[in-house]
Amino acid sequence: MKKESVNTTVENKKAKHLVDRIQSFNKKSPQTIKAWLYVVSVFKTKTYRSSGFMQFNGKRDMMYLRFVDTIFRSPLTILSKNKNNLRIYIPSTKQLFLDSAQTINMTNYTQINLSFSLLFQLATGKIPLLKNYKIKKLKGKYLILENSSFYETLSFKNNIPNKVLFVNKYSKERIEVYLWGLKKIGDTRIYSRIKVVSRSKGVRLNMSINGMKINKPITIYTNFRVPGNVKVQRVY
């Protein structure tokens, strides 16, 4: 057998082992989460600070997120997920968007051009993985995956990813994700601090997850009320 073939086989086994480590990590992610969030968002030269409240139930595929301005306490956004049904309320524009988790275009709501699936994985304690990915190669401590639209490069520390880079194959936009503050609660491990960066757009989001209660019974009301003068827009 040629040396190159042997090396390729060894590298493939190492890459598969790292993927298995990620999947094992994700399988042990919280089934329920109740937590408070603190977010610092930088858009070019402007900085915004917001506080949030999150509830998540993995078994029922439900989530509730609410954000308010940290200084004035004015409501910014409310999002709920009930399986594939999304409700996104923007109080400042008096709009309620009815969207789908399967088809939502995140650029309609944020400057971070990642799929809802990847952002949802991040928010619920998982290492984000592309849909329908295949292993491209292992290069040192970097595992590179790809699908039809993105490359995903994962950097590991102690066999767990702590940095992820997504590169759009078409626009070449690079989105960096940094994970730290790893907490272990029982068999569950979850990162408590997340940073997302798009340098080309001058966007940087820093999120801290505080006061976490995980794997406890939880009730989520996704059909929250909005004022009668709100304009309802069905997106899907």
Coordinates of C-alpha atoms in Angstrom, one line a residue:
M1 CA 0.0 0.0 0.0
K2 CA 1.3 3.5 -0.9
K3 CA 2.4 5.8 1.9
E4 CA -0.1 8.4 0.7
S5 CA -3.0 5.9 1.0
V6 CA -2.0 5.0 4.5
N7 CA -1.8 8.6 5.6
T8 CA -5.2 9.3 4.0
T9 CA -6.8 6.4 5.8
V10 CA -5.3 7.5 9.2
E11 CA -6.5 11.1 8.6
N12 CA -10.0 9.9 7.7
K13 CA -10.2 7.9 10.9
K14 CA -9.0 10.8 13.0
A15 CA -11.5 13.1 11.3
K16 CA -14.4 10.6 11.8
H17 CA -13.3 10.3 15.5
L18 CA -13.6 14.1 15.9
V19 CA -17.0 14.2 14.3
D20 CA -18.1 11.4 16.6
R21 CA -16.8 13.6 19.6
I22 CA -19.0 16.5 18.4
Q23 CA -22.1 14.3 17.9
S24 CA -21.5 12.8 21.4
F25 CA -21.3 16.4 22.8
N26 CA -24.4 17.4 21.1
K27 CA -26.4 14.4 22.2
K28 CA -25.7 15.4 25.8
S29 CA -26.8 19.0 25.2
P30 CA -29.6 20.3 27.5
Q31 CA -33.1 18.9 27.0
T32 CA -34.5 22.1 28.6
I33 CA -33.0 25.5 29.3
K34 CA -34.1 28.5 31.3
A35 CA -31.6 31.3 31.3
W36 CA -30.9 35.0 31.2
L37 CA -28.8 36.5 28.4
Y38 CA -26.6 39.5 28.1
V39 CA -25.7 40.6 24.5
V40 CA -23.3 43.3 23.3
S41 CA -23.8 43.9 19.6
V42 CA -21.4 46.0 17.5
F43 CA -22.4 47.2 14.0
K44 CA -19.5 49.1 12.5
T45 CA -19.1 52.1 14.9
K46 CA -22.2 51.6 17.0
T47 CA -22.6 49.5 20.1
Y48 CA -25.9 48.2 21.5
R49 CA -26.5 46.3 24.7
S50 CA -29.5 44.1 25.4
S51 CA -30.7 41.7 28.0
G52 CA -32.7 38.6 27.2
F53 CA -34.6 35.7 28.7
M54 CA -34.7 32.3 27.1
Q55 CA -36.7 29.1 27.5
F56 CA -36.1 26.0 25.5
N57 CA -37.7 22.5 25.4
G58 CA -35.9 20.1 23.1
K59 CA -38.3 17.2 23.3
R60 CA -41.2 19.4 22.3
D61 CA -39.0 21.5 19.9
M62 CA -40.1 24.8 21.4
M63 CA -38.3 28.0 22.3
Y64 CA -39.1 31.5 23.6
L65 CA -36.7 34.4 23.5
R66 CA -37.3 38.0 24.6
F67 CA -34.8 40.9 24.4
V68 CA -35.0 44.4 25.9
D69 CA -32.7 47.4 25.7
T70 CA -30.4 47.2 28.7
I71 CA -30.6 51.0 29.5
F72 CA -34.2 51.9 28.7
R73 CA -35.7 48.5 29.2
S74 CA -37.7 49.0 26.1
P75 CA -38.7 45.7 24.3
L76 CA -36.6 44.9 21.2
T77 CA -37.6 41.5 19.9
I78 CA -39.7 38.5 20.9
L79 CA -39.2 35.2 19.1
S80 CA -41.0 31.9 19.7
K81 CA -40.6 28.5 18.0
N82 CA -43.1 25.8 18.0
K83 CA -41.6 23.0 15.9
N84 CA -41.3 24.7 12.5
N85 CA -43.5 27.6 13.3
L86 CA -41.7 30.9 14.1
R87 CA -43.3 34.1 15.5
I88 CA -41.0 37.1 15.5
Y89 CA -42.4 40.3 17.0
I90 CA -40.6 43.7 16.5
P91 CA -42.3 46.2 18.8
S92 CA -40.5 49.3 17.4
T93 CA -42.1 48.7 13.9
K94 CA -45.3 47.1 15.3
Q95 CA -44.8 44.0 13.1
L96 CA -45.3 40.3 13.8
F97 CA -43.7 38.0 11.3
L98 CA -44.9 34.4 10.9
D99 CA -42.1 32.5 9.4
S100 CA -40.8 28.9 9.1
A101 CA -37.7 27.4 10.7
Q102 CA -37.1 25.4 7.6
T103 CA -37.2 28.2 5.1
I104 CA -36.5 31.4 7.0
N105 CA -34.0 33.8 5.4
M106 CA -32.1 35.2 8.4
T107 CA -30.9 38.2 6.5
N108 CA -34.4 39.5 6.7
Y109 CA -33.9 39.9 10.5
T110 CA -30.1 40.1 11.2
Q111 CA -26.8 40.9 9.5
I112 CA -25.4 37.5 10.5
N113 CA -25.8 35.5 7.3
L114 CA -26.0 32.0 8.9
S115 CA -28.9 29.6 8.7
F116 CA -31.5 29.5 11.5
S117 CA -30.5 25.9 12.1
L118 CA -26.9 26.9 12.9
L119 CA -27.9 29.8 15.2
F120 CA -30.5 27.6 16.9
Q121 CA -27.9 24.9 17.6
L122 CA -25.6 27.6 19.1
A123 CA -28.4 29.0 21.3
T124 CA -29.4 25.6 22.7
G125 CA -25.9 24.4 23.7
K126 CA -24.8 22.4 20.7
I127 CA -21.7 22.7 18.5
P128 CA -23.2 23.9 15.2
L129 CA -22.9 21.5 12.3
L130 CA -23.8 22.1 8.7
K131 CA -26.8 20.3 7.3
N132 CA -25.9 17.5 4.9
Y133 CA -22.2 18.0 5.6
K134 CA -19.4 15.8 4.4
I135 CA -15.8 15.6 5.7
K136 CA -13.5 17.5 3.4
K137 CA -10.2 17.0 5.3
L138 CA -8.3 17.2 8.6
K139 CA -5.5 19.7 8.7
G140 CA -3.6 19.6 11.9
K141 CA -6.0 20.6 14.7
Y142 CA -8.6 21.8 12.1
L143 CA -11.5 19.7 10.9
I144 CA -13.0 21.0 7.6
L145 CA -16.5 20.1 6.6
E146 CA -18.6 21.2 3.7
N147 CA -22.0 21.2 2.1
S148 CA -23.3 22.7 -1.1
S149 CA -23.2 26.3 0.3
F150 CA -20.6 26.5 3.0
Y151 CA -17.2 25.3 4.3
E152 CA -17.0 24.8 8.1
T153 CA -13.7 24.7 9.9
L154 CA -13.6 23.6 13.5
S155 CA -10.7 24.2 15.8
F156 CA -10.4 21.9 18.8
K157 CA -9.2 22.3 22.4
N158 CA -9.1 19.1 24.5
N159 CA -11.0 17.3 21.7
I160 CA -13.9 19.8 21.9
P161 CA -14.4 22.6 19.3
N162 CA -13.9 26.1 20.7
K163 CA -13.7 28.0 17.4
V164 CA -15.7 27.6 14.2
L165 CA -15.3 29.3 10.9
F166 CA -18.0 29.3 8.2
V167 CA -17.1 30.4 4.7
N168 CA -19.9 31.0 2.2
K169 CA -18.8 29.3 -1.1
Y170 CA -20.5 32.0 -3.2
S171 CA -20.1 35.3 -1.4
K172 CA -16.9 34.3 0.3
E173 CA -18.2 35.9 3.5
R174 CA -16.4 34.6 6.6
I175 CA -18.3 34.2 9.9
E176 CA -16.3 33.4 13.0
V177 CA -17.8 31.7 16.1
Y178 CA -15.9 31.6 19.4
L179 CA -17.0 29.4 22.3
W180 CA -15.7 29.6 25.9
G181 CA -16.9 29.4 29.5
L182 CA -17.6 25.7 29.3
K183 CA -19.8 24.6 32.1
K184 CA -20.5 21.0 33.2
I185 CA -23.8 20.3 34.9
G186 CA -24.3 16.5 35.4
D187 CA -23.6 14.8 32.1
T188 CA -24.3 18.0 30.2
R189 CA -21.6 20.4 29.0
I190 CA -22.6 23.8 27.6
Y191 CA -20.7 26.9 26.6
S192 CA -21.8 30.0 28.5
R193 CA -20.2 32.6 26.3
I194 CA -20.5 32.9 22.5
K195 CA -19.0 35.4 20.1
V196 CA -20.0 35.7 16.5
V197 CA -18.0 37.9 14.1
S198 CA -18.5 39.0 10.5
R199 CA -15.5 41.2 9.7
S200 CA -16.6 42.1 6.2
K201 CA -19.8 43.6 7.6
G202 CA -18.3 45.1 10.7
V203 CA -20.6 43.0 12.9
R204 CA -19.7 41.5 16.3
L205 CA -22.0 39.8 18.8
N206 CA -21.0 38.8 22.3
M207 CA -23.5 36.8 24.3
S208 CA -23.3 35.6 27.9
I209 CA -25.7 33.0 29.2
N210 CA -26.3 33.4 32.9
G211 CA -28.5 31.8 35.7
M212 CA -28.9 28.6 33.7
K213 CA -31.3 26.0 34.8
I214 CA -31.2 22.9 32.6
N215 CA -33.1 19.7 32.3
K216 CA -35.8 20.9 34.6
P217 CA -39.6 20.7 33.9
I218 CA -40.5 23.8 31.9
T219 CA -43.7 25.3 30.4
I220 CA -43.3 27.5 27.3
Y221 CA -46.0 29.7 25.9
T222 CA -45.2 30.3 22.3
N223 CA -48.5 32.0 21.3
F224 CA -47.6 35.3 23.1
R225 CA -50.0 38.2 22.8
V226 CA -49.3 41.4 20.8
P227 CA -51.2 44.7 20.6
G228 CA -54.2 45.0 18.3
N229 CA -52.5 47.5 16.0
V230 CA -49.7 45.2 15.1
K231 CA -49.3 44.3 11.4
V232 CA -49.1 40.6 10.9
Q233 CA -47.0 39.4 7.9
R234 CA -46.9 35.8 6.8
V235 CA -43.4 35.2 5.3
Y236 CA -43.6 31.6 4.2

